[in-house]
XYZ file of C-alpha atoms in Angstrom:
638
model
C 43.190 7.601 -46.140
C 42.417 11.681 -46.017
C 39.265 12.905 -47.281
C 40.437 16.408 -49.083
C 37.810 18.775 -50.220
C 36.847 19.135 -53.898
C 35.728 22.820 -55.213
C 32.014 23.055 -57.129
C 31.786 23.882 -60.371
C 29.491 26.033 -61.472
C 28.505 29.173 -60.261
C 29.703 29.920 -56.943
C 33.458 29.287 -58.291
C 32.529 30.827 -61.534
C 35.412 33.373 -62.369
C 37.544 33.418 -59.409
C 40.243 31.783 -58.407
C 39.544 28.266 -56.906
C 41.749 27.446 -53.923
C 44.181 23.764 -54.738
C 45.321 22.082 -52.249
C 46.923 19.642 -53.164
C 48.067 21.498 -56.590
C 51.927 19.479 -56.377
C 51.497 16.200 -59.257
C 47.686 16.011 -56.587
C 49.678 14.845 -53.623
C 48.959 16.362 -50.216
C 52.584 15.105 -48.596
C 54.536 16.722 -51.578
C 52.300 20.183 -51.625
C 52.740 20.348 -47.925
C 56.482 19.934 -48.303
C 56.852 22.639 -51.272
C 54.445 24.997 -48.990
C 57.222 24.734 -46.498
C 59.661 25.857 -48.518
C 59.717 29.739 -47.105
C 58.469 29.289 -44.590
C 62.433 26.757 -43.379
C 64.088 29.438 -45.370
C 63.213 32.166 -42.961
C 63.723 30.022 -40.481
C 67.263 28.923 -41.480
C 67.958 32.522 -42.183
C 67.654 34.074 -38.632
C 69.052 31.130 -37.181
C 71.319 29.609 -39.284
C 73.120 32.007 -41.447
C 72.242 35.170 -39.242
C 70.960 37.044 -41.408
C 68.897 40.643 -40.359
C 64.841 39.738 -40.443
C 64.105 42.388 -42.856
C 65.564 40.440 -45.252
C 65.106 37.195 -44.260
C 60.741 37.913 -44.713
C 61.695 39.836 -47.798
C 63.504 36.030 -49.360
C 61.033 34.285 -47.815
C 58.593 36.454 -49.791
C 59.957 36.262 -53.121
C 60.443 32.528 -52.973
C 56.747 32.746 -51.462
C 55.538 35.163 -54.728
C 56.789 32.708 -57.287
C 55.662 29.259 -55.338
C 51.991 30.694 -54.836
C 52.469 31.721 -58.414
C 53.723 28.996 -60.548
C 52.880 25.819 -57.729
C 50.071 26.618 -56.232
C 49.076 28.674 -59.489
C 47.278 31.790 -58.325
C 46.356 34.871 -60.368
C 50.055 37.068 -60.160
C 47.763 40.171 -59.962
C 45.447 38.672 -57.124
C 48.551 36.994 -55.474
C 50.001 41.318 -55.612
C 46.511 42.141 -53.859
C 47.128 40.039 -50.971
C 50.403 41.405 -50.647
C 49.162 45.182 -50.500
C 46.552 43.811 -48.364
C 49.145 42.150 -45.649
C 51.073 45.474 -45.440
C 48.254 47.620 -45.038
C 47.222 45.985 -42.019
C 50.832 45.611 -40.686
C 50.869 49.259 -40.543
C 48.069 49.890 -39.380
C 47.083 49.024 -36.626
C 49.645 46.561 -36.011
C 52.696 49.371 -36.513
C 50.732 52.131 -35.616
C 50.598 51.179 -31.587
C 54.394 50.305 -31.646
C 55.289 53.277 -32.933
C 52.805 55.659 -30.550
C 53.869 52.947 -27.541
C 57.443 53.844 -28.436
C 56.672 57.727 -28.479
C 55.378 57.835 -25.118
C 58.486 54.941 -24.120
C 61.544 58.058 -25.570
C 59.425 61.281 -24.369
C 59.810 59.152 -21.269
C 63.998 58.486 -21.666
C 64.268 61.917 -23.020
C 63.160 63.330 -20.467
C 63.766 61.877 -17.380
C 61.273 60.186 -16.715
C 61.978 57.108 -16.892
C 65.137 57.852 -15.185
C 62.565 57.395 -12.508
C 61.256 54.367 -12.928
C 64.643 53.214 -12.971
C 65.130 54.516 -9.797
C 62.540 53.523 -7.957
C 63.100 50.480 -9.839
C 65.834 49.845 -7.761
C 65.081 51.763 -4.763
C 62.054 50.072 -3.359
C 63.564 46.488 -4.529
C 65.927 44.243 -4.112
C 68.828 45.188 -6.349
C 68.848 41.209 -8.076
C 68.243 40.523 -11.110
C 67.286 37.149 -10.126
C 64.191 39.752 -8.735
C 64.305 42.652 -11.950
C 63.587 39.956 -13.657
C 60.745 38.638 -12.020
C 59.060 42.227 -11.290
C 59.856 43.844 -15.728
C 60.178 40.123 -17.260
C 56.727 38.828 -16.358
C 54.847 41.340 -14.171
C 54.993 44.553 -16.131
C 55.907 43.068 -18.995
C 52.049 41.196 -18.944
C 51.100 44.290 -17.949
C 52.007 45.612 -21.261
C 50.523 43.136 -23.605
C 47.240 42.808 -21.544
C 46.586 46.229 -23.138
C 48.560 46.640 -26.400
C 50.771 43.406 -27.554
C 52.066 43.251 -30.573
C 56.101 43.132 -30.028
C 56.078 46.555 -27.522
C 56.591 44.318 -24.072
C 59.396 43.045 -25.183
C 61.184 45.969 -26.798
C 60.379 48.426 -23.501
C 60.420 45.794 -20.881
C 64.099 44.696 -22.719
C 65.545 48.454 -22.948
C 64.483 48.873 -18.836
C 66.491 45.481 -17.537
C 69.516 46.130 -19.655
C 69.350 49.629 -18.067
C 69.880 47.699 -14.559
C 72.714 45.904 -15.821
C 71.232 42.356 -18.178
C 72.992 41.950 -21.415
C 70.402 43.094 -23.849
C 70.952 39.683 -25.597
C 69.459 38.050 -22.069
C 66.967 40.692 -21.317
C 64.872 40.147 -24.575
C 65.200 36.235 -23.987
C 63.806 37.064 -20.740
C 60.852 39.253 -22.303
C 60.126 37.287 -24.639
C 59.758 34.317 -23.243
C 57.670 35.910 -20.483
C 55.715 37.218 -23.258
C 53.408 34.235 -23.413
C 50.850 33.187 -21.242
C 49.703 36.905 -21.298
C 48.858 36.743 -25.268
C 46.010 34.466 -25.537
C 44.492 37.838 -23.792
C 46.531 40.944 -24.440
C 45.497 43.460 -25.859
C 41.832 42.992 -24.375
C 41.225 39.710 -24.945
C 41.112 40.643 -29.852
C 42.568 37.102 -29.922
C 39.704 35.654 -28.065
C 36.841 37.689 -28.726
C 38.518 37.359 -32.849
C 38.511 33.111 -32.880
C 34.723 32.923 -31.521
C 33.614 35.376 -34.096
C 35.670 32.827 -36.351
C 33.989 29.729 -35.484
C 30.721 30.759 -34.205
C 32.157 29.178 -31.045
C 30.839 31.235 -27.649
C 33.019 33.706 -26.411
C 32.646 32.310 -22.796
C 33.227 29.121 -23.524
C 36.118 30.255 -25.531
C 37.505 32.121 -22.192
C 36.985 29.001 -19.905
C 39.184 26.678 -21.778
C 41.386 28.300 -22.593
C 41.930 30.130 -18.699
C 41.995 26.032 -17.607
C 44.984 25.753 -19.830
C 46.787 28.755 -19.686
C 47.349 29.505 -15.608
C 49.282 26.323 -15.559
C 51.779 27.491 -17.504
C 52.194 30.772 -16.426
C 52.519 29.257 -12.675
C 55.520 27.058 -14.171
C 57.314 30.557 -15.891
C 58.667 32.156 -13.324
C 60.761 28.360 -12.191
C 61.596 27.663 -15.327
C 63.090 31.246 -16.836
C 64.822 30.783 -13.454
C 66.522 27.934 -14.636
C 67.919 28.978 -17.440
C 68.286 32.374 -16.330
C 70.747 30.999 -13.632
C 70.690 27.236 -13.153
C 68.789 25.243 -10.690
C 70.422 26.605 -7.356
C 71.035 30.097 -7.336
C 67.290 30.288 -9.286
C 65.512 27.572 -8.634
C 66.349 26.606 -4.426
C 67.018 30.583 -3.655
C 64.166 32.152 -5.496
C 61.301 30.007 -5.110
C 59.108 31.851 -3.415
C 58.982 34.969 -5.311
C 58.834 32.604 -8.330
C 55.677 30.740 -6.462
C 54.427 33.816 -5.251
C 55.382 35.795 -9.211
C 52.886 32.924 -10.825
C 50.456 32.412 -8.328
C 49.652 35.438 -7.773
C 49.241 35.794 -11.818
C 47.370 32.254 -12.332
C 45.172 32.526 -10.277
C 43.739 35.629 -11.511
C 43.663 34.889 -14.939
C 42.532 31.721 -14.503
C 39.301 33.629 -11.690
C 39.195 36.507 -14.562
C 39.188 34.401 -17.164
C 36.053 31.754 -16.585
C 33.760 34.014 -14.359
C 33.677 37.062 -15.625
C 35.169 37.313 -19.931
C 38.596 37.142 -21.957
C 39.159 41.226 -21.924
C 40.550 41.384 -18.317
C 42.457 38.238 -17.048
C 45.791 39.835 -17.926
C 45.313 43.241 -17.190
C 43.795 42.441 -13.778
C 46.638 39.366 -13.262
C 49.507 42.089 -14.148
C 48.347 44.562 -11.796
C 47.768 41.905 -8.953
C 51.022 39.983 -9.412
C 52.992 43.457 -10.275
C 51.573 43.793 -6.275
C 52.583 41.047 -5.332
C 55.893 40.709 -6.192
C 56.865 44.154 -5.052
C 55.052 44.204 -1.446
C 56.824 40.091 -1.283
C 59.896 41.207 -1.735
C 59.441 43.826 0.766
C 60.152 41.400 3.857
C 61.965 38.339 1.548
C 64.925 38.623 0.226
C 66.804 35.845 -1.442
C 70.685 35.035 -0.434
C 73.644 37.609 -2.109
C 75.187 36.278 -5.144
C 77.877 39.276 -6.935
C 77.042 37.883 -9.581
C 73.467 39.042 -9.673
C 73.553 42.217 -8.882
C 71.737 44.685 -10.586
C 72.561 48.777 -10.579
C 72.849 51.343 -12.295
C 74.583 51.738 -15.946
C 73.525 55.092 -17.573
C 76.236 53.468 -20.285
C 73.702 51.100 -21.458
C 70.256 53.401 -20.596
C 68.451 53.869 -24.226
C 68.544 57.396 -26.031
C 70.975 60.470 -25.346
C 71.915 60.811 -21.340
C 73.786 64.039 -21.758
C 70.377 65.019 -24.389
C 68.278 63.535 -21.753
C 69.754 65.771 -18.980
C 70.083 69.497 -21.025
C 66.218 68.455 -22.213
C 65.040 68.363 -18.598
C 66.404 70.658 -16.347
C 64.400 69.162 -13.502
C 66.808 67.388 -12.969
C 68.605 67.375 -9.448
C 72.096 68.478 -9.299
C 72.761 64.767 -7.808
C 71.273 63.405 -11.252
C 73.010 65.837 -13.799
C 76.106 64.745 -11.712
C 74.878 61.468 -11.638
C 74.321 61.578 -15.787
C 77.896 62.529 -16.307
C 80.088 59.805 -18.338
C 83.397 60.529 -18.087
C 86.983 58.227 -17.830
C 85.347 56.079 -21.083
C 88.524 55.044 -21.434
C 89.226 53.148 -18.193
C 85.031 51.857 -19.110
C 84.706 53.913 -15.793
C 80.615 56.071 -14.932
C 81.965 57.792 -12.007
C 79.326 59.833 -10.219
C 77.188 60.887 -6.970
C 75.705 58.480 -5.814
C 76.140 55.383 -8.084
C 79.536 54.271 -9.871
C 79.971 51.424 -12.176
C 83.712 49.950 -12.091
C 84.778 47.539 -14.618
C 87.595 45.785 -12.731
C 89.447 42.296 -12.999
C 87.034 41.606 -15.817
C 83.591 42.895 -13.738
C 81.451 44.928 -13.219
C 81.974 46.144 -9.583
C 79.696 48.611 -7.715
C 80.811 51.363 -5.533
C 77.585 53.172 -4.376
C 77.726 57.027 -3.078
C 75.284 58.360 -0.937
C 75.277 62.812 0.459
C 74.077 61.433 3.384
C 75.901 57.994 3.846
C 79.309 57.406 3.396
C 78.448 53.406 3.275
C 80.585 52.646 0.432
C 80.701 48.058 -1.482
C 83.270 47.826 -3.645
C 85.378 44.926 -5.149
C 88.438 46.386 -6.463
C 90.988 44.466 -5.524
C 91.387 41.318 -4.235
C 93.983 41.599 -2.285
C 92.724 44.409 -0.285
C 89.389 43.948 0.622
C 89.552 39.965 1.818
C 88.117 40.707 4.956
C 84.963 43.551 3.490
C 84.075 40.746 1.144
C 84.152 37.708 3.919
C 81.936 39.470 5.373
C 79.394 40.677 2.837
C 80.134 36.985 1.572
C 76.636 36.008 2.579
C 74.245 39.200 2.770
C 73.086 41.767 0.015
C 74.207 45.475 0.011
C 71.524 47.786 -0.702
C 71.974 49.728 -3.319
C 72.720 53.295 -1.648
C 70.223 55.459 -4.109
C 68.247 58.681 -3.405
C 64.759 57.140 -3.644
C 62.269 59.618 -5.505
C 60.661 61.401 -3.868
C 56.277 61.173 -3.638
C 56.261 63.130 -6.903
C 58.864 61.313 -8.800
C 57.225 57.941 -7.855
C 54.286 59.363 -9.369
C 55.871 60.483 -12.897
C 57.934 57.380 -12.866
C 54.671 55.365 -13.111
C 51.603 57.949 -14.977
C 53.326 57.226 -18.973
C 52.398 53.080 -18.659
C 49.194 54.130 -15.808
C 47.944 56.314 -18.633
C 47.980 54.267 -21.115
C 46.644 51.425 -19.205
C 43.675 53.966 -17.487
C 42.791 55.272 -21.643
C 42.916 51.864 -23.389
C 41.088 50.226 -20.767
C 38.259 53.232 -21.003
C 38.794 53.808 -24.694
C 38.148 49.564 -25.553
C 35.251 49.277 -22.846
C 33.467 52.806 -24.587
C 33.631 51.071 -27.768
C 35.967 54.768 -29.154
C 37.507 52.414 -31.907
C 33.816 51.445 -33.544
C 32.857 54.745 -33.865
C 34.106 56.013 -38.371
C 35.137 52.665 -38.818
C 35.137 51.638 -42.368
C 35.064 48.409 -44.055
C 37.634 48.707 -46.956
C 36.711 45.163 -49.428
C 40.323 44.713 -50.620
C 40.411 45.079 -54.805
C 40.290 41.595 -56.594
C 40.464 40.548 -53.374
C 37.277 40.052 -51.557
C 35.330 37.331 -52.852
C 36.746 36.558 -55.685
C 39.047 33.462 -53.918
C 37.615 30.097 -53.296
C 38.713 29.053 -50.235
C 38.512 25.537 -50.871
C 38.938 23.810 -47.570
C 35.865 25.810 -46.527
C 33.733 25.480 -49.190
C 33.058 29.316 -49.329
C 34.226 32.436 -51.011
C 37.057 34.408 -48.753
C 36.685 37.267 -47.111
C 39.481 40.182 -48.037
C 38.320 43.054 -45.482
C 40.873 45.581 -44.259
C 38.735 47.710 -41.424
C 40.370 51.369 -40.843
C 39.865 52.112 -37.641
C 41.576 56.300 -37.089
C 40.733 55.247 -33.690
C 41.754 51.521 -32.717
C 44.044 51.343 -30.209
C 46.764 52.681 -31.123
C 45.124 56.117 -31.924
C 44.299 55.615 -27.706
C 48.019 55.345 -27.099
C 48.171 58.472 -28.214
C 45.890 60.136 -26.689
C 47.455 59.399 -23.380
C 50.530 60.800 -24.378
C 48.876 64.870 -24.541
C 48.854 64.238 -20.296
C 51.690 62.360 -20.043
C 53.263 65.401 -22.222
C 51.747 67.595 -19.818
C 53.407 66.415 -17.122
C 57.051 66.211 -19.009
C 56.664 70.241 -18.847
C 55.525 70.683 -15.364
C 58.127 68.625 -14.549
C 60.250 71.147 -16.091
C 61.989 69.717 -19.576
C 61.908 71.676 -22.143
C 59.814 70.585 -25.613
C 62.329 69.644 -27.737
C 62.207 66.124 -25.775
C 58.961 66.192 -28.254
C 60.980 65.279 -31.319
C 63.740 64.198 -29.817
C 61.650 61.694 -28.680
C 59.930 61.690 -32.437
C 63.409 61.432 -34.321
C 64.281 58.404 -32.089
C 60.728 56.332 -32.952
C 61.619 57.102 -35.939
C 65.141 55.393 -35.752
C 64.607 52.697 -34.121
C 61.232 51.681 -35.916
C 62.204 51.463 -39.743
C 63.341 48.449 -39.959
C 61.006 46.724 -37.453
C 57.838 48.323 -39.765
C 60.004 46.917 -43.123
C 60.469 43.384 -41.672
C 56.822 43.110 -40.306
C 55.354 44.502 -43.398
C 56.826 42.310 -45.839
C 56.120 38.812 -43.234
C 52.279 40.130 -42.650
C 52.588 39.981 -46.491
C 54.351 36.621 -46.708
C 51.505 35.631 -44.303
C 48.778 37.348 -46.810
C 49.494 35.332 -49.558
C 49.985 32.492 -47.377
C 46.436 32.522 -46.734
C 45.018 33.321 -50.107
C 46.852 31.338 -51.829
C 46.402 28.231 -50.234
C 49.824 27.172 -49.220
C 48.432 28.056 -45.841
C 45.030 25.560 -45.738
C 47.067 22.267 -47.938
C 50.060 23.036 -44.189
C 46.780 22.969 -41.846
C 45.065 20.212 -43.504
C 47.882 17.953 -43.868
C 48.887 18.312 -40.231
C 44.887 17.937 -39.376
C 45.098 14.480 -40.828
C 46.586 12.781 -37.851
C 43.777 10.796 -36.320
C 43.472 10.617 -32.733
C 46.955 12.690 -32.116
C 45.670 15.924 -33.555
C 45.276 17.834 -29.929
C 49.148 17.218 -30.193
C 49.622 18.384 -33.336
C 47.243 21.055 -32.780
C 49.148 23.246 -30.932
C 51.313 22.738 -33.437
C 48.849 24.700 -35.835
C 48.430 27.559 -33.702
C 52.543 27.202 -33.215
C 52.897 27.471 -37.466
C 50.382 30.379 -37.724
C 51.726 32.640 -35.070
C 54.939 32.129 -36.184
C 53.521 33.186 -40.008
C 51.531 35.851 -38.830
C 53.485 37.263 -35.133
C 49.817 37.979 -33.985
C 47.320 34.974 -31.589
C 44.333 37.419 -33.063
C 45.841 36.649 -36.694
C 46.003 33.103 -36.116
C 42.844 31.852 -34.370
C 41.868 34.051 -38.435
C 43.697 31.499 -39.686
C 43.399 27.882 -39.099
C 40.478 29.005 -35.999
C 37.986 27.555 -38.277
C 39.814 24.881 -39.463
C 40.312 23.496 -35.363
C 36.561 22.700 -35.294
C 36.111 21.315 -38.568
C 39.017 18.386 -37.851
C 37.180 18.293 -34.714
C 33.803 17.540 -35.885
C 35.628 14.828 -38.393
C 37.412 13.605 -35.881
C 35.019 13.623 -32.666
C 37.090 15.681 -30.747
C 35.356 18.942 -28.925
C 35.079 22.172 -30.299
C 35.755 23.612 -28.049
C 39.324 22.903 -26.844
C 40.543 22.565 -29.775
C 40.881 26.066 -30.836
C 41.235 26.967 -27.373
C 44.095 25.010 -28.406
C 45.494 26.764 -31.379
C 45.698 29.742 -29.235
C 46.957 28.643 -26.811
C 49.615 26.778 -29.015
C 50.690 30.281 -30.636
C 51.502 31.999 -28.164
C 54.399 29.884 -28.281
C 56.117 30.774 -31.283
C 55.597 35.381 -30.059
C 59.120 34.802 -29.234
C 60.517 33.302 -32.948
C 58.557 35.261 -34.750
C 60.676 38.073 -36.868
C 57.394 40.648 -36.228
C 58.089 40.329 -32.287
C 62.421 39.942 -32.583
C 62.629 42.641 -34.858
C 60.623 45.638 -32.504
C 62.499 43.366 -29.931
C 66.241 44.750 -31.008
C 64.401 48.028 -31.310
C 66.231 49.231 -27.930
C 68.752 47.730 -27.452
C 71.414 47.716 -30.194
C 70.911 44.617 -31.179
C 69.455 45.048 -35.085
C 70.504 43.177 -37.079
C 70.897 41.045 -34.509
C 68.241 38.547 -34.384
C 68.787 35.189 -35.826
C 71.829 35.382 -32.204
C 67.950 35.468 -29.876
C 67.582 33.957 -32.448
C 69.353 30.367 -32.022
C 68.427 31.041 -27.766
C 64.867 31.553 -27.944
C 63.682 28.795 -30.454
C 64.169 25.533 -28.152
C 62.332 26.662 -25.981
C 59.526 27.932 -27.584
C 59.470 23.994 -29.192
C 59.435 22.250 -25.743
C 56.621 25.362 -24.079
C 54.283 23.519 -27.583
C 54.840 20.588 -26.851
C 54.065 21.163 -23.082
C 50.791 22.538 -24.604
C 50.208 19.418 -26.764
C 50.387 16.650 -25.135
C 48.165 18.931 -21.900
C 45.203 19.142 -24.638
C 46.344 15.663 -25.421
C 45.934 14.935 -22.149
C 42.310 16.976 -21.411
C 40.697 15.089 -24.020
C 41.358 12.443 -23.825
C 42.165 11.881 -19.815
C 39.258 14.030 -18.424
C 37.220 15.270 -20.841
C 34.841 16.535 -17.970
C 37.680 19.475 -17.597
C 36.852 21.670 -21.017
C 33.239 23.931 -20.518
C 29.993 23.322 -22.447
C 29.859 24.988 -26.127
C 30.456 22.090 -27.996
C 27.536 22.249 -30.763
């Protein structure tokens, strides 16, 4: 029998909206299914009918308004105040971070520095998409998640992968798949510190517990992705050494820092170490060559306008200018002084040229090149690209290095605390009674003019100096700003709608009805604990928000059932990371740079089964840790 909390009658609840937990026919299960309607509507519209995310999230919000007002009896004024609170939070700090990160990225694109980065990747790593998938999608994506988060890795990494030959939907699917294990410690550990403040549990105990869950997923994820990207033979048998280096280096550092140092640095340091380890390893080891995984410099799919890039950056060499020219588009042919991408027999092939070398790799006719193909069948042809010199290499990495360094200094110097203003949201703060927890609900928006988004904007200034020093015209900044606005207009709408949806879900009490129902399963709760986090992160797109929503519920349920509160709270966060790949917030940000705007549903159909499988893995892990090896749980339970 489920113990359903009842709000007291008296001064504590007088004059406030009391959240009902069983509003539909006084039945918890019936209320649970009614509360799921807007959530399922968003999933079905996105995944089944492939309706763009901004329309799907808006429809879910409208349905949620009717259910909150007429089902949960929430006063209309408070319903719309909660919507306003969500919209404001969506734009500051979430989209403020994304906008500035994307501005830096677009500045790199239009100035030609992004091209240096692509050339560096292809010049110093094997031109094999299996290797590049791990370097960019797994290692570099984890690095970006460690400092920024909120969908930034999906937008930047997928664009970079498309520019070296990936199909757009493949690039985003695998970027989102990899953007899971770094999330719990992302943005310098904010999800963990938020969970500790919400639950009152020791932050080091929570960090250590996650450091005993997530490294296992971090180790297995490169192998898992390789199977689906390249198949068992080409992905596992041929590439297991580099997958092991990537996964093991990341997992070991993540586990050590999470257990011994704290939640701020595990993913950032692990991403850096893993990136260096993989790039270093592939200097001495390369997988068997397969032409279907050949990487190339795809200028036709690069983000931004290449002609504008070339005109805005006179410092680009003559050979680079020629490489950026697009000719003979009617035959899908990109000719250049260094690279030629030819569509022959329906497949992209590569003919590489260099001023000092006449060696070429081409596949233009099966009849004329049979002997050459036999000779090179098992040998990976190196892309004969002009390697970036030291200046170009430093410029290539400068935007990302500046963001990492400045955000780290900014955070540890506690700069965001200066000018911080706690805004008590009118008609909402302390005017909603949270029946499940027996207290009034706070509605405080912390306005931080010097938050992480501002730190990223500050990093844009020294980078702008480098751009001008490199010879780019000042108009590249206007072009970057305009491109950022075009790319993020629909994502800003979508994130605003989905966060308004999430806040209304919270303040109306719908979310707590669903949480109470899932927490009433007794000893099976460790498995469903991961699903609570999954549900919350899908709704909000943020592990931090998921911990704020259900972190305390996990602790309350654990104490009632006799489970570890540390384990259940940590599992909430670990389960939440598995739904980042299907959250409308991250989908809409990810498609913004690769020409898939409005096609979020296609990506959702590719990622949802992975999401369900991974959350089941986290739930099973929590069961084993609770009932099989309870000694693995760090001390800290009250």
